[in-house]
Amino acid sequence: MSELVISLRPARPTDAVELAAVHDAAWKEAYRGVLPGVVLEQMLARRGPRWWRNAVTRPRRISVVDFGGKLAGYAIYGPTRSLNLPQGGEIDELYIDPVMQGIGLGTRLFAAARQELAAEGRRGLVVWALADNERACRFYERLGGRVAAETSALFGGRSCAKVAYTFA
């Protein structure tokens, strides 16, 4: 009999190559057709292993989910950057490798980040998502998120609606 281990842990500089691969695959799956193709490719090119090696040493936390020895996803989070919202914590990014989506890894990663922020005394949580990223919006709604704000962002001249999901 074999055992499959799922673990959540802080990202390490040695995870940089796998983080870049998960980011690349997840963003292509989430944003192809939502963001202009050239813009998406430029954004992906900026987030290679070197970027991730540096990112894990910055103050914003990065946690990863490891599934059977393979990095399957990540979350970046910390104090809120949304100064117009009262929530104390924010998840900046939460992405799971598309081949690993749908088996609960994102839910586990979300819960762990939320718990860490709450343990620091950060009341409430906000997560921003592009409105056209229907999969992400359904995910946050399923977790109990409520739309509290809307705005837009420009990507290569295209205006994209963003929504803020808040959690008590």
XYZ file of N, CA and C in Angstrom:
504
model
N 0.844 -1.169 0.000
C 0.000 0.000 0.000
C 0.892 1.236 0.000
N 0.493 2.256 -0.764
C 1.260 3.501 -0.793
C 0.469 4.596 -0.089
N 1.184 5.601 0.339
C 0.583 6.703 1.067
C 0.816 7.990 0.296
N -0.246 8.768 0.113
C -0.156 10.048 -0.560
C -0.233 11.135 0.495
N 0.788 11.994 0.547
C 0.863 13.028 1.569
C 0.545 14.387 0.951
N -0.358 15.114 1.604
C -0.673 16.491 1.230
C -0.180 17.365 2.366
N 0.678 18.324 2.048
C 1.176 19.205 3.103
C 1.092 20.661 2.659
N 0.898 21.519 3.654
C 0.913 22.961 3.461
C 2.119 23.487 4.212
N 2.885 24.369 3.558
C 4.089 24.879 4.197
C 4.490 26.195 3.564
N 5.376 26.933 4.261
C 5.897 28.170 3.657
C 6.735 27.844 2.418
N 6.660 28.704 1.430
C 7.480 28.532 0.229
C 8.945 28.778 0.575
N 9.817 28.098 -0.162
C 11.265 28.238 0.011
C 11.883 28.658 -1.321
N 13.049 29.288 -1.282
C 13.706 29.656 -2.542
C 13.895 28.461 -3.483
N 14.064 27.270 -2.932
C 14.235 26.076 -3.773
C 12.951 25.676 -4.503
N 11.829 26.301 -4.162
C 10.555 26.033 -4.844
C 10.386 26.886 -6.100
N 11.325 27.767 -6.382
C 11.152 28.784 -7.428
C 10.769 28.200 -8.785
N 11.410 27.143 -9.218
C 11.103 26.572 -10.543
C 9.683 26.027 -10.569
N 9.289 25.306 -9.511
C 7.939 24.744 -9.460
C 6.883 25.845 -9.303
N 7.179 26.883 -8.518
C 6.248 28.002 -8.384
C 6.026 28.669 -9.739
N 7.098 28.883 -10.479
C 6.972 29.499 -11.807
C 6.124 28.625 -12.731
N 6.296 27.318 -12.665
C 5.526 26.411 -13.522
C 4.045 26.414 -13.150
N 3.740 26.383 -11.855
C 2.338 26.415 -11.418
C 1.712 27.750 -11.809
N 2.427 28.839 -11.562
C 1.926 30.166 -11.932
C 1.613 30.220 -13.419
N 2.533 29.773 -14.245
C 2.375 29.806 -15.695
C 1.133 29.014 -16.121
N 1.013 27.780 -15.659
C -0.110 26.924 -16.057
C -1.442 27.472 -15.546
N -1.463 27.909 -14.288
C -2.718 28.397 -13.697
C -3.172 29.702 -14.346
N -2.244 30.602 -14.599
C -2.625 31.875 -15.215
C -3.084 31.668 -16.661
N -2.443 30.773 -17.399
C -2.896 30.499 -18.767
C -4.315 29.954 -18.746
N -4.596 29.061 -17.819
C -5.930 28.466 -17.715
C -6.958 29.512 -17.284
N -6.601 30.376 -16.357
C -7.544 31.351 -15.803
C -7.778 32.554 -16.712
N -6.746 33.006 -17.422
C -6.832 34.301 -18.095
C -6.761 34.266 -19.618
N -6.570 33.090 -20.210
C -6.574 33.021 -21.670
C -7.971 33.397 -22.148
N -8.058 34.393 -23.012
C -9.343 34.876 -23.497
C -9.926 35.989 -22.641
N -9.414 36.144 -21.415
C -9.869 37.214 -20.524
C -8.956 38.424 -20.686
N -7.651 38.175 -20.678
C -6.657 39.235 -20.881
C -6.143 39.152 -22.315
N -5.744 40.278 -22.887
C -5.142 40.222 -24.221
C -3.934 39.281 -24.214
N -3.814 38.461 -25.256
C -2.770 37.437 -25.319
C -1.363 37.947 -25.094
N -1.009 39.054 -25.723
C 0.335 39.612 -25.581
C 0.572 40.047 -24.139
N -0.432 40.665 -23.524
C -0.310 41.124 -22.143
C -0.115 39.928 -21.210
N -0.903 38.881 -21.406
C -0.772 37.683 -20.572
C 0.629 37.087 -20.707
N 1.128 36.973 -21.914
C 2.468 36.412 -22.120
C 3.539 37.276 -21.464
N 3.388 38.602 -21.522
C 4.345 39.495 -20.863
C 4.307 39.316 -19.350
N 3.101 39.186 -18.802
C 2.961 38.999 -17.358
C 3.600 37.679 -16.931
N 3.409 36.645 -17.717
C 3.995 35.341 -17.398
C 5.520 35.391 -17.480
N 6.041 36.074 -18.479
C 7.493 36.148 -18.657
C 8.176 36.825 -17.480
N 7.488 37.772 -16.831
C 8.077 38.475 -15.680
C 8.153 37.604 -14.434
N 7.393 36.523 -14.377
C 7.303 35.706 -13.166
C 8.035 34.373 -13.305
N 9.265 34.428 -13.745
C 10.069 33.219 -13.859
C 10.676 32.827 -12.518
N 11.503 31.792 -12.498
C 12.115 31.316 -11.249
C 12.863 32.390 -10.473
N 13.560 33.275 -11.170
C 14.305 34.329 -10.470
C 13.358 35.230 -9.668
N 12.227 35.600 -10.271
C 11.228 36.421 -9.572
C 10.742 35.696 -8.324
N 10.438 34.400 -8.444
C 9.921 33.630 -7.313
C 10.966 33.449 -6.219
N 12.236 33.264 -6.591
C 13.295 33.151 -5.562
C 13.337 34.408 -4.707
N 13.184 35.565 -5.340
C 13.153 36.833 -4.603
C 11.854 36.994 -3.819
N 10.744 36.587 -4.403
C 9.431 36.790 -3.780
C 9.314 36.073 -2.435
N 9.910 34.904 -2.303
C 9.762 34.149 -1.049
C 10.526 34.790 0.103
N 11.367 35.772 -0.186
C 12.101 36.465 0.881
C 11.462 37.802 1.258
N 10.406 38.182 0.565
C 9.726 39.454 0.844
C 8.755 39.285 2.010
N 8.279 40.407 2.570
C 7.387 40.330 3.733
C 6.051 39.621 3.477
N 5.468 39.704 2.274
C 4.214 39.004 2.006
C 4.499 37.510 2.039
N 3.676 36.795 2.769
C 3.888 35.351 2.890
C 3.458 34.607 1.638
N 4.179 33.568 1.323
C 3.797 32.646 0.258
C 3.774 31.260 0.880
N 2.613 30.623 0.810
C 2.480 29.244 1.268
C 2.199 28.379 0.054
N 2.644 27.143 0.136
C 2.430 26.210 -0.960
C 1.707 24.969 -0.450
N 1.021 24.318 -1.377
C 0.443 23.009 -1.088
C 1.242 22.006 -1.900
N 1.725 21.009 -1.183
C 2.527 19.943 -1.768
C 1.652 18.695 -1.811
N 1.511 18.109 -2.975
C 0.647 16.948 -3.164
C 1.497 15.785 -3.660
N 1.779 14.868 -2.761
C 2.576 13.710 -3.136
C 3.970 14.050 -3.626
N 4.585 15.084 -3.043
C 5.938 15.471 -3.423
C 6.011 16.445 -4.586
N 4.865 16.863 -5.104
C 4.839 17.823 -6.214
C 4.120 19.090 -5.762
N 4.729 20.239 -6.031
C 4.098 21.504 -5.683
C 2.863 21.677 -6.559
N 1.697 21.801 -5.917
C 0.434 21.837 -6.648
C -0.228 23.203 -6.651
N 0.213 24.122 -5.804
C -0.416 25.437 -5.757
C 0.257 26.339 -4.749
N -0.167 27.596 -4.749
C 0.411 28.570 -3.832
C -0.614 29.648 -3.487
N -0.362 30.327 -2.387
C -1.135 31.504 -1.982
C -0.158 32.560 -1.495
N -0.415 33.805 -1.862
C 0.346 34.960 -1.373
C -0.628 35.793 -0.553
N -0.234 36.163 0.666
C -1.169 36.863 1.548
C -0.440 37.656 2.618
N -1.221 38.534 3.273
C -0.681 39.367 4.341
C -1.707 40.403 4.747
N -1.251 41.486 5.355
C -2.170 42.569 5.734
C -2.865 43.111 4.487
N -4.078 43.598 4.665
C -4.820 44.113 3.514
C -4.087 45.263 2.841
N -4.205 45.309 1.532
C -3.711 46.431 0.739
C -4.882 47.277 0.275
N -6.096 46.822 0.590
C -7.330 47.502 0.182
C -7.746 48.471 1.284
N -7.180 49.647 1.270
C -7.367 50.597 2.356
C -8.799 51.106 2.478
N -9.598 50.977 1.427
C -10.981 51.430 1.494
C -11.928 50.350 2.033
N -11.398 49.189 2.404
C -12.204 48.107 2.975
C -11.732 47.835 4.398
N -12.641 47.445 5.296
C -12.277 47.284 6.702
C -11.568 45.966 7.046
N -11.506 45.022 6.133
C -10.886 43.736 6.432
C -9.384 43.905 6.697
N -8.886 43.156 7.670
C -7.484 43.292 8.061
C -6.513 42.444 7.271
N -6.996 41.388 6.629
C -6.121 40.493 5.873
C -6.535 40.425 4.416
N -5.590 40.029 3.574
C -5.869 39.913 2.147
C -5.093 38.753 1.561
N -5.765 37.980 0.738
C -5.083 36.977 -0.088
C -4.920 37.621 -1.453
N -3.669 37.851 -1.826
C -3.361 38.521 -3.092
C -3.546 37.570 -4.271
N -3.082 36.346 -4.085
C -3.141 35.337 -5.151
C -3.346 33.982 -4.513
N -4.152 33.158 -5.169
C -4.311 31.758 -4.784
C -4.532 30.991 -6.081
N -3.564 30.164 -6.433
C -3.630 29.418 -7.690
C -3.222 27.970 -7.465
N -3.947 27.092 -8.139
C -3.676 25.662 -8.111
C -3.389 25.230 -9.546
N -2.413 24.349 -9.712
C -2.102 23.791 -11.020
C -3.402 23.232 -11.614
N -3.739 23.581 -12.850
C -5.010 23.126 -13.427
C -5.242 21.618 -13.359
N -4.197 20.810 -13.460
C -4.398 19.358 -13.379
C -4.725 18.895 -11.969
N -4.555 19.771 -10.972
C -4.836 19.429 -9.576
C -6.088 20.141 -9.041
N -6.757 20.906 -9.891
C -7.940 21.634 -9.439
C -9.115 20.684 -9.251
N -9.982 21.057 -8.325
C -11.211 20.298 -8.123
C -11.133 19.189 -7.096
N -9.995 19.084 -6.385
C -9.877 18.011 -5.379
C -9.699 18.565 -3.966
N -9.960 19.854 -3.801
C -9.951 20.447 -2.465
C -8.666 21.109 -2.032
N -7.654 21.143 -2.879
C -6.381 21.752 -2.484
C -6.509 23.258 -2.307
N -7.259 23.920 -3.171
C -7.458 25.358 -3.054
C -8.204 25.720 -1.776
N -9.186 24.903 -1.420
C -9.944 25.133 -0.193
C -9.036 25.002 1.021
N -8.172 24.009 1.016
C -7.227 23.823 2.129
C -6.261 24.991 2.231
N -5.743 25.431 1.107
C -4.786 26.532 1.088
C -5.453 27.826 1.548
N -6.673 28.080 1.082
C -7.433 29.256 1.493
C -7.649 29.234 3.007
N -8.093 28.103 3.533
C -8.371 27.992 4.973
C -7.113 28.213 5.799
N -5.985 27.691 5.338
C -4.731 27.854 6.086
C -4.288 29.313 6.101
N -4.367 29.996 4.952
C -3.988 31.410 4.891
C -4.919 32.242 5.771
N -6.200 31.946 5.701
C -7.189 32.671 6.510
C -6.918 32.473 8.000
N -6.593 31.252 8.378
C -6.310 30.945 9.784
C -5.052 31.668 10.268
N -4.007 31.697 9.445
C -2.777 32.404 9.830
C -3.028 33.897 10.016
N -3.797 34.488 9.109
C -4.105 35.909 9.222
C -4.928 36.189 10.472
N -5.894 35.336 10.762
C -6.724 35.502 11.970
C -5.874 35.350 13.227
N -4.916 34.420 13.221
C -4.048 34.211 14.383
C -3.201 35.446 14.671
N -2.960 36.261 13.658
C -2.225 37.520 13.829
C -3.140 38.641 14.322
N -4.430 38.337 14.451
C -5.387 39.357 14.879
C -5.976 40.154 13.737
N -5.798 39.693 12.522
C -6.347 40.393 11.356
C -7.796 39.966 11.176
N -8.691 40.858 11.517
C -10.128 40.560 11.441
C -10.618 40.728 10.011
N -11.245 39.706 9.510
C -11.802 39.741 8.164
C -10.744 39.543 7.097
N -11.228 39.230 5.919
C -10.350 38.895 4.804
C -10.975 39.415 3.519
N -10.142 39.892 2.605
C -10.595 40.310 1.286
C -9.758 39.602 0.233
N -10.417 39.261 -0.871
C -9.756 38.658 -2.029
C -10.342 39.329 -3.268
N -9.485 39.856 -4.118
C -9.928 40.459 -5.379
C -9.816 39.425 -6.498
N -10.784 39.437 -7.412
C -10.756 38.537 -8.570
C -11.267 39.290 -9.790
N -10.755 38.938 -10.952
C -11.322 39.494 -12.178
C -12.711 38.888 -12.355
N -13.683 39.722 -12.639
C -15.067 39.256 -12.759
C -15.225 38.204 -13.858
N -14.409 38.287 -14.904
C -14.495 37.308 -15.991
C -13.802 35.989 -15.669
N -13.134 35.908 -14.536
C -12.543 34.645 -14.088
C -13.642 33.914 -13.302
N -14.576 33.351 -14.052
C -15.770 32.754 -13.450
C -15.442 31.638 -12.465
N -14.433 30.868 -12.762
C -14.067 29.759 -11.863
C -13.649 30.294 -10.497
N -12.828 31.347 -10.484
C -12.389 31.943 -9.218
C -13.575 32.543 -8.477
N -14.435 33.248 -9.194
C -15.597 33.867 -8.544
C -16.489 32.803 -7.907
N -16.752 31.711 -8.610
C -17.555 30.619 -8.030
C -16.872 30.026 -6.801
N -15.550 29.884 -6.858
C -14.783 29.326 -5.743
C -14.966 30.188 -4.492
N -14.760 31.494 -4.623
C -14.880 32.378 -3.462
C -16.321 32.477 -2.965
N -17.274 32.435 -3.870
C -18.679 32.437 -3.454
C -19.024 31.158 -2.695
N -18.523 30.028 -3.166
C -18.750 28.739 -2.487
C -18.171 28.745 -1.077
N -17.085 29.480 -0.889
C -16.456 29.569 0.426
C -17.146 30.586 1.338
N -18.168 31.260 0.833
C -18.920 32.213 1.643
C -18.569 33.659 1.405
N -17.759 33.951 0.400
C -17.397 35.332 0.102
C -18.571 36.123 -0.424
N -18.609 37.375 -0.036
C -19.655 38.300 -0.481
C -18.991 39.438 -1.242
N -19.571 39.832 -2.372
C -19.027 40.943 -3.149
C -19.247 42.229 -2.355
N -18.155 42.919 -2.054
C -18.219 44.136 -1.238
C -17.794 45.381 -2.013
N -17.100 45.191 -3.118
C -16.633 46.336 -3.907
C -16.354 45.873 -5.325
N -16.401 46.829 -6.221
C -16.075 46.562 -7.623
C -15.233 47.710 -8.146
N -14.339 47.383 -9.041
C -13.525 48.391 -9.702
C -13.107 47.812 -11.045
N -12.161 48.445 -11.704
C -11.647 47.897 -12.953
C -10.147 48.138 -13.016
N -9.510 47.382 -13.873
C -8.070 47.521 -14.104
C -7.831 47.443 -15.602
N -6.823 48.166 -16.061
C -6.476 48.151 -17.482
C -5.372 47.138 -17.736
N -5.575 46.319 -18.729
C -4.580 45.342 -19.171
C -4.421 45.510 -20.670
N -3.321 46.125 -21.080
C -3.078 46.328 -22.504
C -4.170 47.129 -23.187
N -4.712 48.103 -22.489
C -5.767 48.932 -23.052
C -7.170 48.373 -22.879
N -7.286 47.146 -22.380
C -8.606 46.552 -22.144
C -8.977 46.722 -20.683
N -10.159 47.270 -20.440
C -10.649 47.435 -19.077
C -11.298 46.127 -18.626
N -10.854 45.638 -17.477
C -11.385 44.394 -16.918
C -11.981 44.684 -15.545
N -13.214 44.240 -15.333
C -13.884 44.433 -14.047
C -13.248 43.534 -12.993
N -13.089 44.095 -11.787
C -12.570 43.349 -10.634
C -13.606 43.414 -9.520
N -13.730 42.330 -8.771
C -14.642 42.305 -7.633
C -13.877 41.906 -6.377
N -14.278 42.504 -5.262
C -13.678 42.178 -3.975
C -14.637 41.268 -3.220
N -14.162 40.083 -2.877
C -14.919 39.170 -2.034
C -14.432 39.337 -0.611
N -15.360 39.527 0.318
C -14.980 39.670 1.708
C -15.515 38.510 2.527
N -14.779 38.226 3.598
C -15.085 37.132 4.514
C -14.959 37.692 5.921
N -15.928 37.358 6.761
C -15.919 37.858 8.149
C -14.802 37.221 8.954
